[in-house]
Structures are given as C-alpha cells and as structure tokens.
Short mmCIF file of C-alpha atoms in Angstrom, two decimals:
data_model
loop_
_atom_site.label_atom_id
_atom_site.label_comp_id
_atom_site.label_asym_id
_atom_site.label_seq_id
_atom_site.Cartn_x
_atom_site.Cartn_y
_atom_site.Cartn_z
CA UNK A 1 0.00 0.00 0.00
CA UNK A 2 1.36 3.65 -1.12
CA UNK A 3 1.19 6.67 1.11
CA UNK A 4 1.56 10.08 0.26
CA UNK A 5 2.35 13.41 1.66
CA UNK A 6 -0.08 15.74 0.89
CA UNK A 7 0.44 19.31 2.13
CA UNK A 8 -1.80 22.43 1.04
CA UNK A 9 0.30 25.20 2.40
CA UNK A 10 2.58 26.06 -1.07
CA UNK A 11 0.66 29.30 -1.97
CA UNK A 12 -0.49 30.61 1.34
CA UNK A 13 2.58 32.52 2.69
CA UNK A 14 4.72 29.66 3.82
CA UNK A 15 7.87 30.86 1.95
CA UNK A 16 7.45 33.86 2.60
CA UNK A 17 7.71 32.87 7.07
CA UNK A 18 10.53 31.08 5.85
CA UNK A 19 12.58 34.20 4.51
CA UNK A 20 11.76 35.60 7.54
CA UNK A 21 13.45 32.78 9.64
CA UNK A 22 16.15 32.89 6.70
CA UNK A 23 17.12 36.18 7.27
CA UNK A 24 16.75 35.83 11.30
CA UNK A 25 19.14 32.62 10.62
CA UNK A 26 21.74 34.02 8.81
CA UNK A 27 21.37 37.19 11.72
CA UNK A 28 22.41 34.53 14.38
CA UNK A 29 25.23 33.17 12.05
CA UNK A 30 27.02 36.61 11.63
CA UNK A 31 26.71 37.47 15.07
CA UNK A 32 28.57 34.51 16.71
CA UNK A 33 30.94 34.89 13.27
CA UNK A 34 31.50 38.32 14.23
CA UNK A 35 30.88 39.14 17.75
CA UNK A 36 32.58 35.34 19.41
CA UNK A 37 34.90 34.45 16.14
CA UNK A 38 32.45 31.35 16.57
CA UNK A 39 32.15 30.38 12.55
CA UNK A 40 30.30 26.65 13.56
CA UNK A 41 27.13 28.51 13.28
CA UNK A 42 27.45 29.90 10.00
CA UNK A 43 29.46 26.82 8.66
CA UNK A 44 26.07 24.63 9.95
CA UNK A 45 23.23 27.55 8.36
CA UNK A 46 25.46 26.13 4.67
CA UNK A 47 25.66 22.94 5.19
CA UNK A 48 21.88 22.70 5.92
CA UNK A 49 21.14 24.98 2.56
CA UNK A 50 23.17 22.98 0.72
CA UNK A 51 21.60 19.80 1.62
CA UNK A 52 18.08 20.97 1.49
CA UNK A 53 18.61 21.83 -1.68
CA UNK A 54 20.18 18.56 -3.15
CA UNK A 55 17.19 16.77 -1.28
CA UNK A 56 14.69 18.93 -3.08
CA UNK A 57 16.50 18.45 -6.09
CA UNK A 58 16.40 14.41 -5.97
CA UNK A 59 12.61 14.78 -5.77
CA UNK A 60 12.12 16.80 -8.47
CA UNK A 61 14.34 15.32 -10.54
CA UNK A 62 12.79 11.90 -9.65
CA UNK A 63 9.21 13.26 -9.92
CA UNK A 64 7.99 12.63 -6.10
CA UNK A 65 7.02 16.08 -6.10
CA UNK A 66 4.24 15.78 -8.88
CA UNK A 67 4.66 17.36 -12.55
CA UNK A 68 2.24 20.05 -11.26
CA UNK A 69 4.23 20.90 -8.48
CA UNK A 70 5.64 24.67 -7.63
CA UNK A 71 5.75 26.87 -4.93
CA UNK A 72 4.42 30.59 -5.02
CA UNK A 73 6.65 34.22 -3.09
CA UNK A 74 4.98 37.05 -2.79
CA UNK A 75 1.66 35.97 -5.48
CA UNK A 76 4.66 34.91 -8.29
CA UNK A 77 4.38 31.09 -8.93
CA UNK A 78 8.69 30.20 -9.09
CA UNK A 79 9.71 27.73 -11.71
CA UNK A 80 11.09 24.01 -10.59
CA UNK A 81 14.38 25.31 -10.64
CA UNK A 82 13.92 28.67 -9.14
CA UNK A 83 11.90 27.08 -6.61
CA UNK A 84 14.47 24.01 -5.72
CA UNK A 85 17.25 26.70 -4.90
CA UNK A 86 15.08 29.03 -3.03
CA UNK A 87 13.61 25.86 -0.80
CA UNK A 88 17.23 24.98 -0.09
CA UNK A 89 18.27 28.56 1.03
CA UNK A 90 14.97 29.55 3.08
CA UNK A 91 14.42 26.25 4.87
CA UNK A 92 17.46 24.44 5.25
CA UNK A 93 19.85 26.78 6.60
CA UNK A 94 17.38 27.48 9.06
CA UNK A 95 16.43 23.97 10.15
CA UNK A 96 20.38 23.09 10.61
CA UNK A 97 21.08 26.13 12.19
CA UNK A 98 18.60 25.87 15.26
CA UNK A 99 19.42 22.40 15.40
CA UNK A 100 23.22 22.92 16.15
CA UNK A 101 22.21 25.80 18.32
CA UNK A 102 19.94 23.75 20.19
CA UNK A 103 22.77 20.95 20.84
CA UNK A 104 25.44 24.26 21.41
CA UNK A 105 23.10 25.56 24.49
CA UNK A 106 23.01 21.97 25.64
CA UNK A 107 26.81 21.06 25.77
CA UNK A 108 27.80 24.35 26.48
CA UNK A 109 27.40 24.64 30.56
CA UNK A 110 28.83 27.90 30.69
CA UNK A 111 26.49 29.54 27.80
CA UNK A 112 24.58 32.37 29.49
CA UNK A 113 20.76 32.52 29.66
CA UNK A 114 20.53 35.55 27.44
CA UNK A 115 21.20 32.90 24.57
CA UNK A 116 18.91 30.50 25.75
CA UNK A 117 16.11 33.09 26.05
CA UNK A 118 17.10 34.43 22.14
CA UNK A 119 16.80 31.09 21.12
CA UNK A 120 13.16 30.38 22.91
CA UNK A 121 11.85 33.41 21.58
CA UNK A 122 13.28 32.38 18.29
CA UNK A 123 11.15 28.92 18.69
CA UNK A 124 8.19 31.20 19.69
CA UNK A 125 8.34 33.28 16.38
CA UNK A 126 8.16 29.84 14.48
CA UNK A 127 5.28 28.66 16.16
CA UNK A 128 3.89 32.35 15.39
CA UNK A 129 4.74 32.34 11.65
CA UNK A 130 3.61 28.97 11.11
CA UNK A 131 -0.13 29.47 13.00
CA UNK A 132 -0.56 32.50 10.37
CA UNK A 133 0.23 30.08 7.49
CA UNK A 134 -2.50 27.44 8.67
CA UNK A 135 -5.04 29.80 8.90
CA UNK A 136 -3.97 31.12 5.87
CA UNK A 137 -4.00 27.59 4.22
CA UNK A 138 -6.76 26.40 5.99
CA UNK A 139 -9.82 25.27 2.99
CA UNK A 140 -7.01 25.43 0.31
CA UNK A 141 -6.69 22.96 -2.39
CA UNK A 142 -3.74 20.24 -2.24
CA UNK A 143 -0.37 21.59 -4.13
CA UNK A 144 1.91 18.83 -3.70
CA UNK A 145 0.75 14.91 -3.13
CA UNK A 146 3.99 13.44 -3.02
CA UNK A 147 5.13 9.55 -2.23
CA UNK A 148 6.31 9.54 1.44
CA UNK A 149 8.45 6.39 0.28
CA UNK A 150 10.64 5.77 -2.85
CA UNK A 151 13.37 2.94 -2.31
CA UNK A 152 16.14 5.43 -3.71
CA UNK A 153 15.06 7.78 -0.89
CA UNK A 154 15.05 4.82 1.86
CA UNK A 155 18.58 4.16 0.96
CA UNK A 156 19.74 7.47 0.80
CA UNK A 157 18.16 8.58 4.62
CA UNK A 158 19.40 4.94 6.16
CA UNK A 159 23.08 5.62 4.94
CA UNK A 160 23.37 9.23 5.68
CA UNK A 161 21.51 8.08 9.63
CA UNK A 162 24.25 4.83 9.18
CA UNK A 163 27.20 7.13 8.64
CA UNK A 164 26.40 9.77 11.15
CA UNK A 165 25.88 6.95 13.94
CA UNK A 166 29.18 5.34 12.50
CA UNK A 167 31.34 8.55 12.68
CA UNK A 168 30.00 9.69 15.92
CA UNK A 169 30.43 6.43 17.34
CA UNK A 170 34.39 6.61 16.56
CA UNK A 171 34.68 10.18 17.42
CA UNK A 172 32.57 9.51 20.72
CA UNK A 173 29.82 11.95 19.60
CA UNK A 174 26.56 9.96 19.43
CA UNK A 175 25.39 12.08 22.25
CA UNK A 176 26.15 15.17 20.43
CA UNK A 177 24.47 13.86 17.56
CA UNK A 178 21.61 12.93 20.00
CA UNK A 179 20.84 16.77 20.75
CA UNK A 180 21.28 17.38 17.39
CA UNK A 181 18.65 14.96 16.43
CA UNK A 182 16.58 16.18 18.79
CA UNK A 183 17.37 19.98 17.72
CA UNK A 184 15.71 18.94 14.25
CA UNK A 185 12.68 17.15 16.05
CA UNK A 186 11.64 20.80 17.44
CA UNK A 187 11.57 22.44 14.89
CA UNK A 188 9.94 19.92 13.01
CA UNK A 189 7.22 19.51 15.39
CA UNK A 190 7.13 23.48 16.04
CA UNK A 191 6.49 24.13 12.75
CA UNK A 192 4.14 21.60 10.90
CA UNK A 193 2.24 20.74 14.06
CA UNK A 194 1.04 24.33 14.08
CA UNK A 195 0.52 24.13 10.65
CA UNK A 196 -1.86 21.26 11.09
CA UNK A 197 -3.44 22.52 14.01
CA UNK A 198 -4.37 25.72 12.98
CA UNK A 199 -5.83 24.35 9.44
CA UNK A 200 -3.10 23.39 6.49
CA UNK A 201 -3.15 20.25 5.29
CA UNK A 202 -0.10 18.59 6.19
CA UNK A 203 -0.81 14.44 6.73
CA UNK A 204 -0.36 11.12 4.94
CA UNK A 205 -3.01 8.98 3.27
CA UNK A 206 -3.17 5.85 1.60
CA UNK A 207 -3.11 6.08 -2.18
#
C-alpha cells in the first residue's frame, strides 16, 4: 500500500515565514561569526542549505514532487528550478542552524541565559509564523501529493543516519548527535504541528 504526503500550504505565505526565519538565521550566524569568532554557526546555516537543496532536487528530478508541483513568493508562482534553490536557502539553513544551536546551548554549561532566552523566543516566532500560514491555508486545495516512500530515498536517509551513527560512534559523539537529532525534532514539530493545528493540510493517506 502507497502513502503520500499531501500538504496544502505552497501558496499561502509559507515561503514567505521562511525568509523571515532565513534572514533571522543568517542574523544569528554573523553574530557569533563576528561578535565570538564562533564560525560553527554559520558553517552549519550552509551545510543545511546545501543539503536541502540537493534533497529537493532528488525529488524533483525523480518526480515525487508531482509534474504540477511549484511553490508561489509574494503571489509569483517560481519555476522548478527557481523554486528548488530558493527551498534549499529559506528552509534548510534554518532547520540546521537551530538544530546545532539547540545541541550548542546543551553542551555548552557555561552559555549564558541571554542565549537560551534568544533562542526560545526564536522557537516562539516559528510557532507564530507557522499558525498565520495554517489559517492562511486552511480550505485550500492540495499543491503537492507526493510519495512519502521511494526505495532510492530509503537508501539514501538509512546511509546518511548509518554514517552519522558510525562517525559519531568513533569520534565519541553519538550524544552530540543525539541533541542534534533532537534539535531537528523541534523544529519539526514546532512548525508543521502548528501548521496542522491551525488548518493546512499537512498528513499522509493511503493512495
């Protein structure tokens, strides 16, 4: 039995929260850069761009995403590739970013609270963003039913999870990798939960 993804939230100001969070992102990047010589956070906001947009790439380029599909900035309906390399830059850097902060606050003992409390109210301005885009999205049409499961896309997950769990097991950094996990949960949940809740369509179905 095939399941699909089916999310209605493409034209109703969801890219345009995640410039927002882009631009806040790449904020929190320069400041450690410039402020603490601390370049981790802005070598994690490319690394999480640049893999967002590979990913979104794949499904494209393997049709997952739907011949129909495209995304929509500001009323102007982007083109597939257009709209793979703006995904990449306004959601992965972000998603990476608060993830490594998230482990960064929990290894660091000594961080102060005034981070912790930047990076809460940070969290609080995704929930925020993402309740206007469900009630935005809320009675809108579906814009992308997409597989949830391709075997090339199994594989590809279970080796990058393998080789993360491998290196951090040799470098004695699964519990590192644990927060950062767990970083990515958050904002995961944060974001499409309130989505859901508040009225976009954002659940699987049997096909």
């Amino acid at each position: 039995m095939n399941y699909f993804m089916l999310r209605s939230f493409d034209h109703a100001g969801y890219y345009e929260t995640r410039l927002i969070l882009m631009v806040i992102g790449l904020v929190v990047a320069c400041w450690f850069a410039l402020r603490r010589r601390d370049y981790r956070y802005a070598v994690m906001f490319a690394c999480g761009l640049i893999f967002q947009g590979l990913m979104e790439y794949r499904l494209q380029s393997s049709g997952m995403r739907g011949t129909s599909y495209n995304l929509s900035v500001f009323g102007y309906a982007l083109p597939s590739f257009l709209g793979i390399l703006f995904q990449g830059c306004v959601e992965g850097g972000i998603l990476s970013l608060m993830a490594f902060w998230f482990t960064d606050l929990h290894v660091d003992s000594d961080r102060n609270r005034q981070d912790r409390k930047v990076f809460w109210m940070i969290c609080g301005l995704i929930v925020v963003l993402a309740a206007f885009v469900g009630l935005m999205a809320a009675g809108r049409p579906i814009s992308s039913p997409r597989p949830m499961f391709s075997r090339s896309s199994t594989l590809n997950i279970g080796a990058y999870v393998i080789l993360s769990i491998i290196v951090c097991a040799f470098r004695g950094g699964l519990r590192y990798l644990g927060y950062f996990y767990l970083g990515l949960l958050i904002y995961v949940f944060l974001t499409f939960e309130t989505l859901h809740i508040f009225g976009a369509r954002y659940i699987s179905v049997r096909g």
